[in-house]
Amino acid sequence: MRIHTLRLNNFGLFRGVTEFDLLPKVKYNKERPVILVGGKNGAGKTTILEAVRLCLYGPLLLGSRVSAREYEEYLRSRVHRNDDALVMNTTASVALEFEHSELGKSHRYTVERSWDIGTKKIKTHLLVQRDGDPIDDLDHAHADDFLRDLIPPGVSQLYFFDGEKIQELAESDDDDAALSDAIRSLLGLDLVERLSGDLQIYANRLQKLDNIDTLQKELDNVEKEIQDKQDRHLKSRIALDEAQSRVDDIAKQIAATEARIAKEGGAFADVRGKLESDRKRLRTAIEDAENQLRQLAEGLLPFSLAKSLCRDLTNQLKNEDRVQGWRSHRTLLQERIERLHIATRKELAGIDGLTDETRGVLADRITQMVGKLGEPPEGLPDVKLVHRLSSDLKESLFEGIRGATEYVPDRAKKVIGQLETDTRDLQKTEAALKKAPKEDQLRPLVERVNDLNREIGGADADLKRALAEYSSAEFSLKEERSRKAKLTDKKSEAEKQGEREQMVESVNAALEEYVRELTADKSRELAQCVRRRFQQLWRKGDIVRRIEIDPISFIVKLYDRHDRVVPKTQLSAGEKQMYAISMLWGLAEVSRRPLPMVIDTPLGRLDGEHRSHLVEHYFPEASHQVIILSTDTEIDETYFNDLKPHLSHVYHLSYEQSQGRTVVSEGYFWNHRNQELTNAS
């Protein structure tokens, strides 16, 4: 990892946008790893280290248990205050641009945290870009996790530290606790312990699940229950079959008895009463028809047998009526003609000039002419008057002839037809009555059928009860079998759980072995590294020949050339600091992480000889990129000159009291420029 730039915007003492180019430069074909930032106390050096940590860890900068309110208060306090401004700043940001390799490919990342101060709340924003584009496979919620995985906070304390960290390690009588945390973070053992803890939680959950022995006992009980319920099911099946057989048997008996009743005229027996009623009705109807025919026979019915005579009589009577009428007319006309003849002669006698002969001829002539009126009309029948009946009698006779020839035959025909129908029906009815058995003949069979019907009713009730019992037994058996299946599945799952528990134990044992071996190996490697760096930095380096780090307690023991333990309390304050720096250096070296080193005020309590060792041996070799934040009393002009061959470039932080802000410029306290550094090297 290489840091390219750090950009501060209204952060701490830095007003507006301040950007630091922190990428080591290549000069004379050699990369110079050290970037020196000089500034007096209160000029903002620690703010630079703080900005790097804030970019990478956000709230974790303040600790693992910081609350959201505490983080917001921190962000609010870190916004640059400009008391002369009319409008106070409400936004601030820090941005870190660095280069990082993943799977052998180098990417350029930009991480920017910004925040806006509202009246009540602060809105925070996190931007993570890779090669200029937002990381699309990370959402905001996982961006912090990505950054923490990139440089774990526990590891960062080995690379981003200040003089207080050195002082803490140096003055600690028992540095085993701090060393333990460092080694665990360094080796990623905290992740292993977290995994082991998760596995233990998982194992505890498995243990809370069903026990195999308990499940087996439940299965045994269920087997007994199933056997009992199978017996009940079988008995209910037999009872159901018996009940069904009884119902079928009774039904067959009923069918057979009913067939016997039918065979013996049972059907006619059922309608015997109706047949007798019909016979009585038909007999009455026949008697009525016979009476009607008898009455018709006593009346005009016989004349209907002589229709031609009736027609001749009708014609005779009508002809006689015409002849009789003409004769009456002729008698009356002859009397009138006689009086006309007499009157005509009298009239002619009174006429003068006529002879008697003429009068005689005229009178005869008129009489002759009028006499033609008494001649019979053409078509008058020549019949002899034999009946000489009155008009009323003739009309009555005509009515009787019409009845005998028209009405009476029709009436007689209808009565005869009905009589024939009733006679045939009567014959059928009497035949059916002859077939119908008497009631006492069928009574035993009918009573048998009735008894059987009552018996089948009881049998049906028994069948329903047997069916209900069978259904209940079957349901109960199915339920118990389902319970057995579930218990069997649970037992199978419990057996798998047992395998998982064994697997968890195996994994935990492997993890413990892995941690033990890894810790022991790394402790030995760290001890050698620390001894080598300690001898490199310590002016009395040959005193310590051997260093031991207990892989369990992490107690560090220093041994002299006689293999005697050198108590840490015997070291001077400066030597303790050198020891602490050796420990940090060794830890960083053992971690094998290509990370930059940011060190704030590292030389505060060292004497001149130890400072020279740090300047000459530690800073140039601590990492491929070393950013030193120093005062002018730590890296003074002498050490500055010693460090020149390794310096890439320098910055100077100057706090301007009148402006209330820090101003950044190139060069160091005595205004050395990069060009001067180049020339000096």
PDB file of N, CA, C and O in Angstrom, residues 294-329:
ATOM      1  N   ARG A 294    -132.480 -49.210 -23.340  1.00  0.00           N
ATOM      2  CA  ARG A 294    -133.860 -49.707 -23.222  1.00  0.00           C
ATOM      3  C   ARG A 294    -134.869 -48.568 -23.481  1.00  0.00           C
ATOM      4  O   ARG A 294    -135.868 -48.732 -24.197  1.00  0.00           O
ATOM      5  N   GLN A 295    -134.593 -47.413 -22.941  1.00  0.00           N
ATOM      6  CA  GLN A 295    -135.482 -46.261 -23.140  1.00  0.00           C
ATOM      7  C   GLN A 295    -135.498 -45.850 -24.617  1.00  0.00           C
ATOM      8  O   GLN A 295    -136.539 -45.494 -25.164  1.00  0.00           O
ATOM      9  N   LEU A 296    -134.291 -45.850 -25.251  1.00  0.00           N
ATOM     10  CA  LEU A 296    -134.238 -45.501 -26.668  1.00  0.00           C
ATOM     11  C   LEU A 296    -135.016 -46.526 -27.498  1.00  0.00           C
ATOM     12  O   LEU A 296    -135.700 -46.161 -28.471  1.00  0.00           O
ATOM     13  N   ALA A 297    -134.929 -47.788 -27.098  1.00  0.00           N
ATOM     14  CA  ALA A 297    -135.658 -48.821 -27.837  1.00  0.00           C
ATOM     15  C   ALA A 297    -137.165 -48.693 -27.669  1.00  0.00           C
ATOM     16  O   ALA A 297    -137.947 -48.986 -28.586  1.00  0.00           O
ATOM     17  N   GLU A 298    -137.532 -48.210 -26.501  1.00  0.00           N
ATOM     18  CA  GLU A 298    -138.960 -47.986 -26.283  1.00  0.00           C
ATOM     19  C   GLU A 298    -139.438 -46.744 -27.024  1.00  0.00           C
ATOM     20  O   GLU A 298    -140.640 -46.533 -27.175  1.00  0.00           O
ATOM     21  N   GLY A 299    -138.563 -45.880 -27.485  1.00  0.00           N
ATOM     22  CA  GLY A 299    -138.941 -44.653 -28.168  1.00  0.00           C
ATOM     23  C   GLY A 299    -138.766 -44.765 -29.676  1.00  0.00           C
ATOM     24  O   GLY A 299    -139.356 -45.624 -30.340  1.00  0.00           O
ATOM     25  N   LEU A 300    -137.996 -43.928 -30.227  1.00  0.00           N
ATOM     26  CA  LEU A 300    -137.832 -43.799 -31.673  1.00  0.00           C
ATOM     27  C   LEU A 300    -136.784 -44.732 -32.246  1.00  0.00           C
ATOM     28  O   LEU A 300    -136.617 -44.769 -33.483  1.00  0.00           O
ATOM     29  N   LEU A 301    -136.004 -45.418 -31.361  1.00  0.00           N
ATOM     30  CA  LEU A 301    -134.892 -46.210 -31.872  1.00  0.00           C
ATOM     31  C   LEU A 301    -135.328 -47.238 -32.913  1.00  0.00           C
ATOM     32  O   LEU A 301    -134.652 -47.385 -33.955  1.00  0.00           O
ATOM     33  N   PRO A 302    -136.507 -47.899 -32.766  1.00  0.00           N
ATOM     34  CA  PRO A 302    -136.884 -48.872 -33.805  1.00  0.00           C
ATOM     35  C   PRO A 302    -137.086 -48.232 -35.179  1.00  0.00           C
ATOM     36  O   PRO A 302    -136.825 -48.853 -36.207  1.00  0.00           O
ATOM     37  N   PHE A 303    -137.612 -46.920 -35.192  1.00  0.00           N
ATOM     38  CA  PHE A 303    -137.823 -46.256 -36.490  1.00  0.00           C
ATOM     39  C   PHE A 303    -136.517 -45.990 -37.204  1.00  0.00           C
ATOM     40  O   PHE A 303    -136.498 -45.816 -38.429  1.00  0.00           O
ATOM     41  N   SER A 304    -135.445 -45.935 -36.423  1.00  0.00           N
ATOM     42  CA  SER A 304    -134.154 -45.700 -37.073  1.00  0.00           C
ATOM     43  C   SER A 304    -133.741 -46.886 -37.932  1.00  0.00           C
ATOM     44  O   SER A 304    -132.872 -46.762 -38.781  1.00  0.00           O
ATOM     45  N   LEU A 305    -134.432 -48.022 -37.720  1.00  0.00           N
ATOM     46  CA  LEU A 305    -134.115 -49.192 -38.533  1.00  0.00           C
ATOM     47  C   LEU A 305    -134.826 -49.128 -39.876  1.00  0.00           C
ATOM     48  O   LEU A 305    -134.527 -49.932 -40.774  1.00  0.00           O
ATOM     49  N   ALA A 306    -135.843 -48.170 -40.018  1.00  0.00           N
ATOM     50  CA  ALA A 306    -136.588 -48.051 -41.282  1.00  0.00           C
ATOM     51  C   ALA A 306    -136.492 -46.630 -41.793  1.00  0.00           C
ATOM     52  O   ALA A 306    -137.487 -45.908 -41.931  1.00  0.00           O
ATOM     53  N   LYS A 307    -135.306 -46.239 -42.084  1.00  0.00           N
ATOM     54  CA  LYS A 307    -135.073 -44.861 -42.506  1.00  0.00           C
ATOM     55  C   LYS A 307    -135.706 -44.576 -43.866  1.00  0.00           C
ATOM     56  O   LYS A 307    -136.224 -43.482 -44.110  1.00  0.00           O
ATOM     57  N   SER A 308    -135.721 -45.554 -44.820  1.00  0.00           N
ATOM     58  CA  SER A 308    -136.307 -45.307 -46.152  1.00  0.00           C
ATOM     59  C   SER A 308    -137.812 -45.106 -46.064  1.00  0.00           C
ATOM     60  O   SER A 308    -138.375 -44.236 -46.739  1.00  0.00           O
ATOM     61  N   LEU A 309    -138.459 -45.877 -45.199  1.00  0.00           N
ATOM     62  CA  LEU A 309    -139.912 -45.712 -45.021  1.00  0.00           C
ATOM     63  C   LEU A 309    -140.196 -44.352 -44.411  1.00  0.00           C
ATOM     64  O   LEU A 309    -141.202 -43.686 -44.798  1.00  0.00           O
ATOM     65  N   CYS A 310    -139.346 -43.947 -43.498  1.00  0.00           N
ATOM     66  CA  CYS A 310    -139.541 -42.642 -42.880  1.00  0.00           C
ATOM     67  C   CYS A 310    -139.397 -41.547 -43.937  1.00  0.00           C
ATOM     68  O   CYS A 310    -140.156 -40.567 -43.957  1.00  0.00           O
ATOM     69  N   ARG A 311    -138.431 -41.702 -44.852  1.00  0.00           N
ATOM     70  CA  ARG A 311    -138.263 -40.687 -45.891  1.00  0.00           C
ATOM     71  C   ARG A 311    -139.477 -40.701 -46.834  1.00  0.00           C
ATOM     72  O   ARG A 311    -139.988 -39.644 -47.248  1.00  0.00           O
ATOM     73  N   ASP A 312    -140.008 -41.906 -47.238  1.00  0.00           N
ATOM     74  CA  ASP A 312    -141.194 -41.990 -48.110  1.00  0.00           C
ATOM     75  C   ASP A 312    -142.399 -41.347 -47.446  1.00  0.00           C
ATOM     76  O   ASP A 312    -143.184 -40.624 -48.105  1.00  0.00           O
ATOM     77  N   LEU A 313    -142.521 -41.599 -46.149  1.00  0.00           N
ATOM     78  CA  LEU A 313    -143.676 -41.008 -45.445  1.00  0.00           C
ATOM     79  C   LEU A 313    -143.555 -39.500 -45.418  1.00  0.00           C
ATOM     80  O   LEU A 313    -144.560 -38.777 -45.616  1.00  0.00           O
ATOM     81  N   THR A 314    -142.351 -39.062 -45.232  1.00  0.00           N
ATOM     82  CA  THR A 314    -142.157 -37.595 -45.214  1.00  0.00           C
ATOM     83  C   THR A 314    -142.521 -37.004 -46.571  1.00  0.00           C
ATOM     84  O   THR A 314    -143.223 -35.989 -46.661  1.00  0.00           O
ATOM     85  N   ASN A 315    -142.136 -37.646 -47.703  1.00  0.00           N
ATOM     86  CA  ASN A 315    -142.428 -37.139 -49.033  1.00  0.00           C
ATOM     87  C   ASN A 315    -143.926 -37.202 -49.295  1.00  0.00           C
ATOM     88  O   ASN A 315    -144.505 -36.264 -49.887  1.00  0.00           O
ATOM     89  N   GLN A 316    -144.532 -38.318 -48.864  1.00  0.00           N
ATOM     90  CA  GLN A 316    -145.981 -38.458 -49.077  1.00  0.00           C
ATOM     91  C   GLN A 316    -146.746 -37.348 -48.376  1.00  0.00           C
ATOM     92  O   GLN A 316    -147.658 -36.753 -48.948  1.00  0.00           O
ATOM     93  N   LEU A 317    -146.370 -37.114 -47.185  1.00  0.00           N
ATOM     94  CA  LEU A 317    -147.073 -36.091 -46.409  1.00  0.00           C
ATOM     95  C   LEU A 317    -146.871 -34.712 -47.037  1.00  0.00           C
ATOM     96  O   LEU A 317    -147.799 -33.904 -47.092  1.00  0.00           O
ATOM     97  N   LYS A 318    -145.679 -34.469 -47.513  1.00  0.00           N
ATOM     98  CA  LYS A 318    -145.409 -33.159 -48.120  1.00  0.00           C
ATOM     99  C   LYS A 318    -146.210 -33.014 -49.415  1.00  0.00           C
ATOM    100  O   LYS A 318    -146.770 -31.947 -49.701  1.00  0.00           O
ATOM    101  N   ASN A 319    -146.322 -34.106 -50.303  1.00  0.00           N
ATOM    102  CA  ASN A 319    -147.093 -34.045 -51.549  1.00  0.00           C
ATOM    103  C   ASN A 319    -148.571 -33.883 -51.259  1.00  0.00           C
ATOM    104  O   ASN A 319    -149.283 -33.115 -51.935  1.00  0.00           O
ATOM    105  N   GLU A 320    -149.021 -34.625 -50.259  1.00  0.00           N
ATOM    106  CA  GLU A 320    -150.433 -34.494 -49.888  1.00  0.00           C
ATOM    107  C   GLU A 320    -150.733 -33.087 -49.403  1.00  0.00           C
ATOM    108  O   GLU A 320    -151.803 -32.547 -49.703  1.00  0.00           O
ATOM    109  N   ASP A 321    -149.792 -32.547 -48.765  1.00  0.00           N
ATOM    110  CA  ASP A 321    -150.022 -31.180 -48.278  1.00  0.00           C
ATOM    111  C   ASP A 321    -150.144 -30.207 -49.452  1.00  0.00           C
ATOM    112  O   ASP A 321    -150.985 -29.308 -49.443  1.00  0.00           O
ATOM    113  N   ARG A 322    -149.366 -30.398 -50.551  1.00  0.00           N
ATOM    114  CA  ARG A 322    -149.423 -29.501 -51.704  1.00  0.00           C
ATOM    115  C   ARG A 322    -150.748 -29.715 -52.453  1.00  0.00           C
ATOM    116  O   ARG A 322    -151.446 -28.763 -52.844  1.00  0.00           O
ATOM    117  N   VAL A 323    -151.133 -30.994 -52.640  1.00  0.00           N
ATOM    118  CA  VAL A 323    -152.390 -31.271 -53.368  1.00  0.00           C
ATOM    119  C   VAL A 323    -153.570 -30.746 -52.585  1.00  0.00           C
ATOM    120  O   VAL A 323    -154.493 -30.132 -53.149  1.00  0.00           O
ATOM    121  N   GLN A 324    -153.501 -30.963 -51.308  1.00  0.00           N
ATOM    122  CA  GLN A 324    -154.626 -30.497 -50.484  1.00  0.00           C
ATOM    123  C   GLN A 324    -154.725 -28.980 -50.497  1.00  0.00           C
ATOM    124  O   GLN A 324    -155.799 -28.411 -50.558  1.00  0.00           O
ATOM    125  N   GLY A 325    -153.629 -28.340 -50.545  1.00  0.00           N
ATOM    126  CA  GLY A 325    -153.605 -26.862 -50.602  1.00  0.00           C
ATOM    127  C   GLY A 325    -154.150 -26.366 -51.937  1.00  0.00           C
ATOM    128  O   GLY A 325    -154.912 -25.388 -51.992  1.00  0.00           O
ATOM    129  N   TRP A 326    -153.740 -27.056 -53.066  1.00  0.00           N
ATOM    130  CA  TRP A 326    -154.220 -26.603 -54.376  1.00  0.00           C
ATOM    131  C   TRP A 326    -155.722 -26.801 -54.478  1.00  0.00           C
ATOM    132  O   TRP A 326    -156.452 -25.954 -54.996  1.00  0.00           O
ATOM    133  N   ARG A 327    -156.220 -27.938 -53.942  1.00  0.00           N
ATOM    134  CA  ARG A 327    -157.671 -28.173 -54.002  1.00  0.00           C
ATOM    135  C   ARG A 327    -158.449 -27.120 -53.208  1.00  0.00           C
ATOM    136  O   ARG A 327    -159.517 -26.653 -53.674  1.00  0.00           O
ATOM    137  N   SER A 328    -157.994 -26.751 -52.158  1.00  0.00           N
ATOM    138  CA  SER A 328    -158.682 -25.692 -51.384  1.00  0.00           C
ATOM    139  C   SER A 328    -158.688 -24.390 -52.175  1.00  0.00           C
ATOM    140  O   SER A 328    -159.711 -23.660 -52.254  1.00  0.00           O
ATOM    141  N   HIS A 329    -157.563 -24.090 -52.823  1.00  0.00           N
ATOM    142  CA  HIS A 329    -157.479 -22.882 -53.642  1.00  0.00           C
ATOM    143  C   HIS A 329    -158.412 -22.938 -54.835  1.00  0.00           C
ATOM    144  O   HIS A 329    -159.095 -21.928 -55.183  1.00  0.00           O
TER     145      HIS A 329
END
